[in-house]
Short mmCIF file of C-alpha atoms in Angstrom, two decimals:
data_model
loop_
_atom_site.label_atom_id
_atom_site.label_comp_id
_atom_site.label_asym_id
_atom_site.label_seq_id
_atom_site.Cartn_x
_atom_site.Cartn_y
_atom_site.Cartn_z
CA UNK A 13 1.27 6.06 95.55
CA UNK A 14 2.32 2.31 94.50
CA UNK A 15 2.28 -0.15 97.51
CA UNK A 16 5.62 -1.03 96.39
CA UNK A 17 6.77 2.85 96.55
CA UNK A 18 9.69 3.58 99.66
CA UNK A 19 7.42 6.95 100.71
CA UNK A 20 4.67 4.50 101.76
CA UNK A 21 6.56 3.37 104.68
CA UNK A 22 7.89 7.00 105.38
CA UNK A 23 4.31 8.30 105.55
CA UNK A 24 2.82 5.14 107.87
CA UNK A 25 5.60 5.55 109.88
CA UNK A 26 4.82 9.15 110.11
CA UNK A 27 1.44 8.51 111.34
CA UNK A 28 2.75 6.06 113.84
CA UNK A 29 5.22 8.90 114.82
CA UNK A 30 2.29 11.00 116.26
CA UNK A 31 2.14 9.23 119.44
CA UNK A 32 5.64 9.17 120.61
CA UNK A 33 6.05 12.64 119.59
CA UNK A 34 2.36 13.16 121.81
CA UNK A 35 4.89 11.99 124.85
CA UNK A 36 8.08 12.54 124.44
CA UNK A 37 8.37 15.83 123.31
CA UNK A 38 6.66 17.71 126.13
CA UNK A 39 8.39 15.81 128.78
CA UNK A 40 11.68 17.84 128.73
CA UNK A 41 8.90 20.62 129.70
CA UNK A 42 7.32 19.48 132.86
CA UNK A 43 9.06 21.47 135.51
CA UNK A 44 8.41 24.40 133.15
CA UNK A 45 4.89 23.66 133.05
CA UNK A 46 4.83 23.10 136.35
CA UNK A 47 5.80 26.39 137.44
CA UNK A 48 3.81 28.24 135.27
CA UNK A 49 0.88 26.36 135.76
CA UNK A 50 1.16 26.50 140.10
CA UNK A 51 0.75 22.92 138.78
CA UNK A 52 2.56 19.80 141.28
CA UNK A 53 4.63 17.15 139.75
CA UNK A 54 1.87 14.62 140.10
CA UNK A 55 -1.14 16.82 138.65
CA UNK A 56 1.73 17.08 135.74
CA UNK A 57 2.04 13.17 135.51
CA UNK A 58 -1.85 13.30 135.22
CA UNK A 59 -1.53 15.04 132.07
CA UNK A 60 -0.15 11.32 130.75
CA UNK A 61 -3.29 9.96 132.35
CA UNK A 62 -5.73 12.04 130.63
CA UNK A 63 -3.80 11.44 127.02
CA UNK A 64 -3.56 7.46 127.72
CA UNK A 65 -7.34 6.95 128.87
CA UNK A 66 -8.71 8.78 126.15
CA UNK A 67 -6.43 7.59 123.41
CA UNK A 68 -7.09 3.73 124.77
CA UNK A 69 -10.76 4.38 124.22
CA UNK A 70 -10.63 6.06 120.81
CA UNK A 71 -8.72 3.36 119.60
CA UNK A 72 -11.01 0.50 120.04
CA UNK A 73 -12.92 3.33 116.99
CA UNK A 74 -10.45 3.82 114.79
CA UNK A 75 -10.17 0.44 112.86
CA UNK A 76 -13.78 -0.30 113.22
CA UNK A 77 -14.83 3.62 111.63
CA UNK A 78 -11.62 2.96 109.05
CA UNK A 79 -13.73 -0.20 107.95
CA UNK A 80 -16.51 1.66 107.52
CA UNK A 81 -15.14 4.93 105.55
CA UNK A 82 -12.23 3.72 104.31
CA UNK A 83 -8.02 4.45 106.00
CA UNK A 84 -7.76 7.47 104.50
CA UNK A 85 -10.64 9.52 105.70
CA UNK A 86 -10.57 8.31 109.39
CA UNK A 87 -6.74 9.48 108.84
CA UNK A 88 -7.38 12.65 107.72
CA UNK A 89 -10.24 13.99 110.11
CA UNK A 90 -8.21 12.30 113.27
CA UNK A 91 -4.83 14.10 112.31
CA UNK A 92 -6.85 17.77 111.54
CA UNK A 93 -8.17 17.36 115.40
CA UNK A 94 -5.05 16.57 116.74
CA UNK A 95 -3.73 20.11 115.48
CA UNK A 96 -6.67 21.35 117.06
CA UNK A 97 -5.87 20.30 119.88
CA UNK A 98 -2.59 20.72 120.27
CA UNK A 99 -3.97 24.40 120.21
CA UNK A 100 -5.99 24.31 123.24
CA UNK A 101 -2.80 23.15 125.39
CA UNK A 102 -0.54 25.71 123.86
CA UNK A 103 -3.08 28.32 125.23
CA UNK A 104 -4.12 26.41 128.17
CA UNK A 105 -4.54 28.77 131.07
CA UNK A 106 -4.57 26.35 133.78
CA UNK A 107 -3.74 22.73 134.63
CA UNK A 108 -7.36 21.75 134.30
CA UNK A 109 -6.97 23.24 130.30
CA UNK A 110 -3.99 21.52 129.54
CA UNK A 111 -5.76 17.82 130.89
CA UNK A 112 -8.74 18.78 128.51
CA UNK A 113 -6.01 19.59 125.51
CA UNK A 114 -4.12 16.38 125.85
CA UNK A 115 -7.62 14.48 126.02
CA UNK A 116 -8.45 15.50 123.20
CA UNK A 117 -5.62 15.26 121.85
CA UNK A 118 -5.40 11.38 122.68
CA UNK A 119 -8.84 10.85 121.11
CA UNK A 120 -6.77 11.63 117.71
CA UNK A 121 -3.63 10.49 117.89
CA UNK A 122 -4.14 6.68 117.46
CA UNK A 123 -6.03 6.78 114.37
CA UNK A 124 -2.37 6.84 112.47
CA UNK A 125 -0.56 4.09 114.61
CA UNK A 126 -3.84 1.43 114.44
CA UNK A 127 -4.55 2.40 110.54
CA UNK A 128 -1.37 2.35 109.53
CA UNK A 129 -1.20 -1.20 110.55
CA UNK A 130 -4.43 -2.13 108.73
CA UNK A 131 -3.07 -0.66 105.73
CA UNK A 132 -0.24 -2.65 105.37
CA UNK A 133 -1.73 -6.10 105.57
CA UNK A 134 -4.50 -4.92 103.33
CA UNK A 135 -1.62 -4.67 100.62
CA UNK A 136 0.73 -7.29 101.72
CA UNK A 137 1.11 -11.05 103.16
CA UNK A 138 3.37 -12.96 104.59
CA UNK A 139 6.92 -12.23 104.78
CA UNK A 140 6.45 -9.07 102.18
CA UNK A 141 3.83 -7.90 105.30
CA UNK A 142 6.54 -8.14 108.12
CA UNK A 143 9.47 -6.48 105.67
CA UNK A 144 6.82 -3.78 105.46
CA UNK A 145 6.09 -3.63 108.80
CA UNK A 146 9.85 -4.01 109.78
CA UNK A 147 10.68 -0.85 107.57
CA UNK A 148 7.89 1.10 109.52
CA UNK A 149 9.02 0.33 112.74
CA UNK A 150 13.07 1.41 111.52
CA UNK A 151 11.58 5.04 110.81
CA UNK A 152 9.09 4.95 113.47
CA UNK A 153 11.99 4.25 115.68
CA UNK A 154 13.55 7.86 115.01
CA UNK A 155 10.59 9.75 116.53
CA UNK A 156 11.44 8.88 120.36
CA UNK A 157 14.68 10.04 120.19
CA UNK A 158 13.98 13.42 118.30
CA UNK A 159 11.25 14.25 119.84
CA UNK A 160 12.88 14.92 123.53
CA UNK A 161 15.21 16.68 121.53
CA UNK A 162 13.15 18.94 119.62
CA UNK A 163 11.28 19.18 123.26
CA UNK A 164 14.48 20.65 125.15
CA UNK A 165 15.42 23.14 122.11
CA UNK A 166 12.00 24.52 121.83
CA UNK A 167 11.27 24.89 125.63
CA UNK A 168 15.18 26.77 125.60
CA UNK A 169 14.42 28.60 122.66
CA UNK A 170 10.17 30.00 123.21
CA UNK A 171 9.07 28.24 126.12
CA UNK A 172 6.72 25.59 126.91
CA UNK A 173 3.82 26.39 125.15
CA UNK A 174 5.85 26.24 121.75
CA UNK A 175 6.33 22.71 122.44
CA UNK A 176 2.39 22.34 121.49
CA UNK A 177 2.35 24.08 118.58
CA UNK A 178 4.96 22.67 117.32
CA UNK A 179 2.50 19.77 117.68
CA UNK A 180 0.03 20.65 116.30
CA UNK A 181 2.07 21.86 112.69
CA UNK A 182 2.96 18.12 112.82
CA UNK A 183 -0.51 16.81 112.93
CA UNK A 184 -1.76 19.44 109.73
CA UNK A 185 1.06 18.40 108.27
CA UNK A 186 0.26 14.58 108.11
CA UNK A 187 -3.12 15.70 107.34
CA UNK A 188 -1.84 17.09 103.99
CA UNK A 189 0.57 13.67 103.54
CA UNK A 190 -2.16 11.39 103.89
CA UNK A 191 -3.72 13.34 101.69
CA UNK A 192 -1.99 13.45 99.05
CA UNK A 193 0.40 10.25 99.10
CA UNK A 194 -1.53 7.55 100.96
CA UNK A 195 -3.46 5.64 98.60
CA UNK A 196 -7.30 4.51 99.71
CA UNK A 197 -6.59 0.38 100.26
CA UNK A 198 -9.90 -0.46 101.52
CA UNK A 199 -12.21 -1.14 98.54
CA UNK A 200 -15.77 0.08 99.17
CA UNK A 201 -16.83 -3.64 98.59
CA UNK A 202 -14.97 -4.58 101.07
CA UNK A 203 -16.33 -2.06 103.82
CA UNK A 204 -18.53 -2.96 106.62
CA UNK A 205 -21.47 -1.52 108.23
CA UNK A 206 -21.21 0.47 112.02
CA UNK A 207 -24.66 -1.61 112.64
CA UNK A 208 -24.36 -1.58 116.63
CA UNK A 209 -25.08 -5.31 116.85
CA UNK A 210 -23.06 -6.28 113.98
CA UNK A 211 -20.10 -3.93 115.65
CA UNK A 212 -20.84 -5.27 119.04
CA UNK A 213 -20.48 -9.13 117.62
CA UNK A 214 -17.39 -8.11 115.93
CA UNK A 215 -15.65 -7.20 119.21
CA UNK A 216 -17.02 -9.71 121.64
CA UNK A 217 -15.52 -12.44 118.52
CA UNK A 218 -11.96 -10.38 118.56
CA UNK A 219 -11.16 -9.32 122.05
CA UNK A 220 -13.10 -12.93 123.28
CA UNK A 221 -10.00 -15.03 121.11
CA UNK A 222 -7.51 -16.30 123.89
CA UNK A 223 -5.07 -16.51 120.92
CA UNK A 224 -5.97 -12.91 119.68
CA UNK A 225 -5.44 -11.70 123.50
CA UNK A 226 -2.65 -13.61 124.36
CA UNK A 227 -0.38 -12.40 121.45
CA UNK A 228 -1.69 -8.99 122.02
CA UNK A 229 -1.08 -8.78 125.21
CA UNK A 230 2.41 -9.88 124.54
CA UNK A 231 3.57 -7.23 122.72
CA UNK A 232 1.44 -4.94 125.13
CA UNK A 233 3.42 -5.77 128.36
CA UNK A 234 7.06 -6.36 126.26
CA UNK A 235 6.47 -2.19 124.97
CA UNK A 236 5.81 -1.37 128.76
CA UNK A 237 9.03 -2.58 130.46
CA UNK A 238 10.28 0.20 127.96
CA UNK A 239 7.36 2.61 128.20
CA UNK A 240 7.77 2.80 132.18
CA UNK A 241 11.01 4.17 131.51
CA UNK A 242 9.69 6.80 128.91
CA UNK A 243 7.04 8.02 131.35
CA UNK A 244 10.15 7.99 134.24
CA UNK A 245 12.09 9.71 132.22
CA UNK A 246 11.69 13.38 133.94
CA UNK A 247 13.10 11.37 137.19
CA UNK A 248 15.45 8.80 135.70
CA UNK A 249 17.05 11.34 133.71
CA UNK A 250 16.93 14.73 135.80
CA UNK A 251 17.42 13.02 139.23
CA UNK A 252 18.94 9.84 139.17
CA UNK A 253 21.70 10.27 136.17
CA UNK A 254 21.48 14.31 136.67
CA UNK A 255 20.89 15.06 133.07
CA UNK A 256 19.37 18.34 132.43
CA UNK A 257 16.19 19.67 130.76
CA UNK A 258 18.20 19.33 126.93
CA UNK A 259 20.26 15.82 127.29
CA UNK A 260 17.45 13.29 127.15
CA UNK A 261 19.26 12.43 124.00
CA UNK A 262 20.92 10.45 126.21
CA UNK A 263 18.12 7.51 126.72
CA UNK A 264 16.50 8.49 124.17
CA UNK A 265 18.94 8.44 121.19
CA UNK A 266 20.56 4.97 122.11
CA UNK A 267 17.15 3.29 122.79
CA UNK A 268 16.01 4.11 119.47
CA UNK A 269 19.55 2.83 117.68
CA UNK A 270 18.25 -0.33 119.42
CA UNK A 271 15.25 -0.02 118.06
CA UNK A 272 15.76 0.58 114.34
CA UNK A 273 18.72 -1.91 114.59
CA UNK A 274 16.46 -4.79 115.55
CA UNK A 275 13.68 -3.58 113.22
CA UNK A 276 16.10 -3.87 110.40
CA UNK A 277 17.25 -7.75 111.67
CA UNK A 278 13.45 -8.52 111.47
CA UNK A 279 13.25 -7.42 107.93
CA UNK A 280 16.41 -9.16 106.69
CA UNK A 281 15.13 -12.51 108.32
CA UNK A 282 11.42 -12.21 107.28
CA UNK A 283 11.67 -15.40 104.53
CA UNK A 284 14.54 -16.97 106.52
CA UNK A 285 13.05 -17.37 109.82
CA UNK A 286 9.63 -18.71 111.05
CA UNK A 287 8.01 -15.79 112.77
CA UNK A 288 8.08 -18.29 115.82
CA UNK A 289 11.90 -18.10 115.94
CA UNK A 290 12.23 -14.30 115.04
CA UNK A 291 9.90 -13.70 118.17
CA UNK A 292 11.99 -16.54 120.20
CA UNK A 293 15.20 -14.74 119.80
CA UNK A 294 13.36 -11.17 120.59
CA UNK A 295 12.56 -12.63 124.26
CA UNK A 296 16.14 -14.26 124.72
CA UNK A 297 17.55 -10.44 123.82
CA UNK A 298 14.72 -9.09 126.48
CA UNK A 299 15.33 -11.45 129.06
CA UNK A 300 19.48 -10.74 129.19
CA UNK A 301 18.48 -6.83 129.34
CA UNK A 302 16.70 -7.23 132.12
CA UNK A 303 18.71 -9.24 133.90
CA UNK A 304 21.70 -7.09 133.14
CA UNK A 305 19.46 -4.12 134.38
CA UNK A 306 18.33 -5.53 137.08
CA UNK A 307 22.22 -6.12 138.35
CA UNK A 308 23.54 -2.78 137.32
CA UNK A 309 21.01 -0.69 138.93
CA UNK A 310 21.33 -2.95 142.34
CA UNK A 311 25.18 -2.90 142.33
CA UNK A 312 26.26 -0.07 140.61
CA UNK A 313 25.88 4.03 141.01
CA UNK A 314 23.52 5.22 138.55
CA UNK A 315 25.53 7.17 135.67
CA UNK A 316 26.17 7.18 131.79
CA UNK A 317 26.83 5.13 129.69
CA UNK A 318 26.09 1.41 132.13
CA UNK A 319 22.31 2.65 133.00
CA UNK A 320 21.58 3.17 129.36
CA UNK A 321 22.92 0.37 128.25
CA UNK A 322 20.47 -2.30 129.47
CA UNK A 323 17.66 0.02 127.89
CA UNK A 324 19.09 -0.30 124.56
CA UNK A 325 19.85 -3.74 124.57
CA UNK A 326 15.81 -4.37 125.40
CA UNK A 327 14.79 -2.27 122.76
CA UNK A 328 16.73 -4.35 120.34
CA UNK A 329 14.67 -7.37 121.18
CA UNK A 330 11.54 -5.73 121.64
CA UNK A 331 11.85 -4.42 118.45
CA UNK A 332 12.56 -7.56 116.56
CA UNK A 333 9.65 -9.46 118.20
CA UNK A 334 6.82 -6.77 117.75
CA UNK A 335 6.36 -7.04 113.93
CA UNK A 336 6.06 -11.13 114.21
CA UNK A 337 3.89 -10.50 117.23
CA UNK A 338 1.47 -7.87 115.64
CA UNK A 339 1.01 -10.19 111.76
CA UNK A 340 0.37 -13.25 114.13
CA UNK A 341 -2.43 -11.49 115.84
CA UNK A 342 -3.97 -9.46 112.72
CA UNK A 343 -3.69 -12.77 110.66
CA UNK A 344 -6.13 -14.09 112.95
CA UNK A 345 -9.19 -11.44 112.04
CA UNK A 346 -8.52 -11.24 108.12
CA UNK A 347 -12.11 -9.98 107.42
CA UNK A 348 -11.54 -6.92 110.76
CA UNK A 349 -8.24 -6.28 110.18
CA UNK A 350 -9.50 -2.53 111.27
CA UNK A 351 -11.12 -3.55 114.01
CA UNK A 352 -8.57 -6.34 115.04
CA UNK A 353 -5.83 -3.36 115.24
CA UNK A 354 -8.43 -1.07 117.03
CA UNK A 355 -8.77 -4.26 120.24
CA UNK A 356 -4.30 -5.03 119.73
CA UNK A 357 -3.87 -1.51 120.32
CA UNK A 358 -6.57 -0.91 122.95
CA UNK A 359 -5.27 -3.87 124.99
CA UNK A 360 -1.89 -1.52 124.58
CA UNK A 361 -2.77 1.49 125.77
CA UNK A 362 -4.75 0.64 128.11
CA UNK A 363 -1.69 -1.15 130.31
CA UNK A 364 0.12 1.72 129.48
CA UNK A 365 -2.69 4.33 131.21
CA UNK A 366 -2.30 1.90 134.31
CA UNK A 367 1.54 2.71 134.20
CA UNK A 368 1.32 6.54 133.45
CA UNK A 369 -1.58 6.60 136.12
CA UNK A 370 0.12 4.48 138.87
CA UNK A 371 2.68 2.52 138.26
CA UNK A 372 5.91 4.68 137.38
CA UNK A 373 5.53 6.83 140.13
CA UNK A 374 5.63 4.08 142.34
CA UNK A 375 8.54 2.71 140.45
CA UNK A 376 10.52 5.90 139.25
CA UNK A 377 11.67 6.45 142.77
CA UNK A 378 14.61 3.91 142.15
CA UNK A 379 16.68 2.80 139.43
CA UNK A 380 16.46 -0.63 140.88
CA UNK A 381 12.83 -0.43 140.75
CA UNK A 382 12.45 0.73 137.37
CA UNK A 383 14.64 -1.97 136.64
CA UNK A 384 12.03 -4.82 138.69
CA UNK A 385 9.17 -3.29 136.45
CA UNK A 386 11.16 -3.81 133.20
CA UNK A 387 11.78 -7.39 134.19
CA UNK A 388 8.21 -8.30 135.37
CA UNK A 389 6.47 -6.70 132.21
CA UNK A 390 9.19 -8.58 130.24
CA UNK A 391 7.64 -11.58 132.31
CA UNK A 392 4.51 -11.15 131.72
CA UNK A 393 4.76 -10.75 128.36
CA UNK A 394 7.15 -14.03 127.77
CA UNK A 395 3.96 -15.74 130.07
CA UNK A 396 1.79 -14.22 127.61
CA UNK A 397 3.20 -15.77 123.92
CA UNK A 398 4.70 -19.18 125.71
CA UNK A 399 1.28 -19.62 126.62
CA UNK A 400 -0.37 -18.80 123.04
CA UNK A 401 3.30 -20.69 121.56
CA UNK A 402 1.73 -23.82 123.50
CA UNK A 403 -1.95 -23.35 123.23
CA UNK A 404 -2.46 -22.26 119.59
CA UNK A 405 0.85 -22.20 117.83
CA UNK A 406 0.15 -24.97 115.73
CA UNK A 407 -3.27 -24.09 114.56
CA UNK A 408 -1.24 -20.68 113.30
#
């Protein structure tokens, strides 16, 4: 496939799809698994845990194993053992089954989302990188609203267990995509060794840059003051806005409209704006979200459409920051782009397994305080790239 071709951003965006489907298309299902599992609402929750630790770890792998045997391969194997197992939790007999399944399951399903992004600034630069990457994120943005969709009308239609191998069909199938339309970019020249003390340099250089953590982190905690709500969404939905088991369309279908739209106003403005400003404007969006969240869920009765609406309008900005955000860190590793995407991504998931773990129950059981844990991730992740914006911004 040419790197100019319009499936390469279908199938990368694909393989980026795999995690948001990983989450949001069992979570119409967890009363249902509940029950048939003699399984409580928190050992439930724990099945996020077990997916979020183990996908955090893998992914520090990924990028540095994709430098090694080239995207494609590491693509390939990690996608066939996702559809493995996705297997083991549509038979899983117990609770303690299913927490092994989605384990596994999260020691896959990064290899597409932190590859994907190493493929595209081995082909591009600059502003043709972030139109890429812009185009990505537009399709990407489809998966979070179709999968709770596909979620409800499976779990209506066969039950909960269908929901998983629906799954894993969707992981062989972007086995057999990557397969045969993702072209190898890594040149074998340009591969490096998995020499422990080489490796072990490698990361100590990457995840010990200030720079490299602080824009990192940035687009870490700005994806969380969404994520909590994704990982709430059993609770925001089904209690709070009493939605049932097939209408988490409704968050889920606007967010992502937010989404694509601000993924499209980052492509348009890739030459025309300094990545600086694109980023700038993504916060100011952010920022009047969650202050507009913040006063309808304090003064108003929780309901369609004014709860949603604050959720949308964040994922706008969010979404026209992140592709600035993620170049400026990559940019900074050339040599480990791999690798660099394995530590941006670990740094990601990993503050994301403290919020499935911890943090949204603790929040969930408010809409104001969902809405205080949108607006202090938003904070810390404003702290995050003023602080690299006045540190490091010029070196850039």
């Amino acid at each position: 496939m040419p790197a100019s071709s319009p499936w390469l951003a279908f199938v990368l965006a694909a393989l980026a799809a795999i995690g948001p489907f990983s989450i949001d298309t069992y979570l119409p299902a967890f009363p249902a698994i509940g029950e048939s599992l003699s399984a409580s609402s928190v050992e439930i929750q724990q099945t996020l845990t077990s997916y979020m630790a183990t996908f955090a770890f893998m992914v520090l792998w990924h990028g540095a194993l994709s430098d090694r045997f080239g995207r494609r391969r590491v693509i390939i194997v990690a996608m066939v053992m996702f559809a493995l197992a996705s297997l083991v939790c549509a038979a899983a007999p117990s609770i303690g089954w299913l927490w092994a399944g989605r384990g596994l399951q999260g020691m896959s399903a990064g290899a597409g989302m932190v590859v994907g992004r190493a493929v595209v600034r081995d082909i591009f630069d600059g502003a043709e990188a972030q139109r890429l990457m812009s185009r990505v994120m537009l399709i990407f943005a489809v998966a979070p609203a179709v999968a709770p969709v596909i979620g409800g009308a499976l779990l209506a239609l066969a039950g909960w267990r269908a929901v998983f191998v629906f799954l894993a069909a969707f992981g062989a199938l972007l086995a057999f995509m990557t397969w045969g339309f993702l072209p190898e970019t890594l040149p074998v020249a340009a591969r490096h060794p998995l020499h422990p003390v080489t490796l072990g340099r490698a990361y100590t250089r990457v995840l010990g840059s200030a720079a490299f953590v602080l824009l990192a982190g940035a687009v870490a905690f700005n994806f969380n003051g969404f994520f909590l709500y994704v990982l709430s969404a059993p609770v925001f939905l089904m209690k709070h806005l009493g939605l049932g088991a097939q209408q988490f369309g409704w968050m889920f279908m606007p967010a992502v409209v937010g989404m694509m739209s601000g993924s499209a106003l980052s492509g348009r403005v890739a030459e025309r704006w300094h990545p600086r400003r694109t980023i700038a404007t993504g916060f100011a969006v952010m920022a009047s979200a969650a202050v507009l969240n913040l006063l309808v869920s304090g003064l108003l009765t929780p309901g369609l459409p004014w709860s949603v609406v604050p959720i949308v309008i964040y994922t706008f900005g969010m979404a026209l920051s992140m592709p600035s955000l993620t170049l400026l860190a990559l940019d900074l590793f050339p040599a480990r782009r791999g690798l660099a995407s394995s530590c941006q991504s670990f740094l990601q998931v990993g503050i994301n397994s403290v919020t499935a773990g911890g943090l949204a129950p603790l929040c969930w059981s408010t809409p104001l305080l969902l809405a205080a844990g949108m607006a202090s991730f938003l904070a810390l992740g404003g702290l995050a790239f003023f602080s690299w914006r006045r540190r490091y911004a010029a070196a850039a």
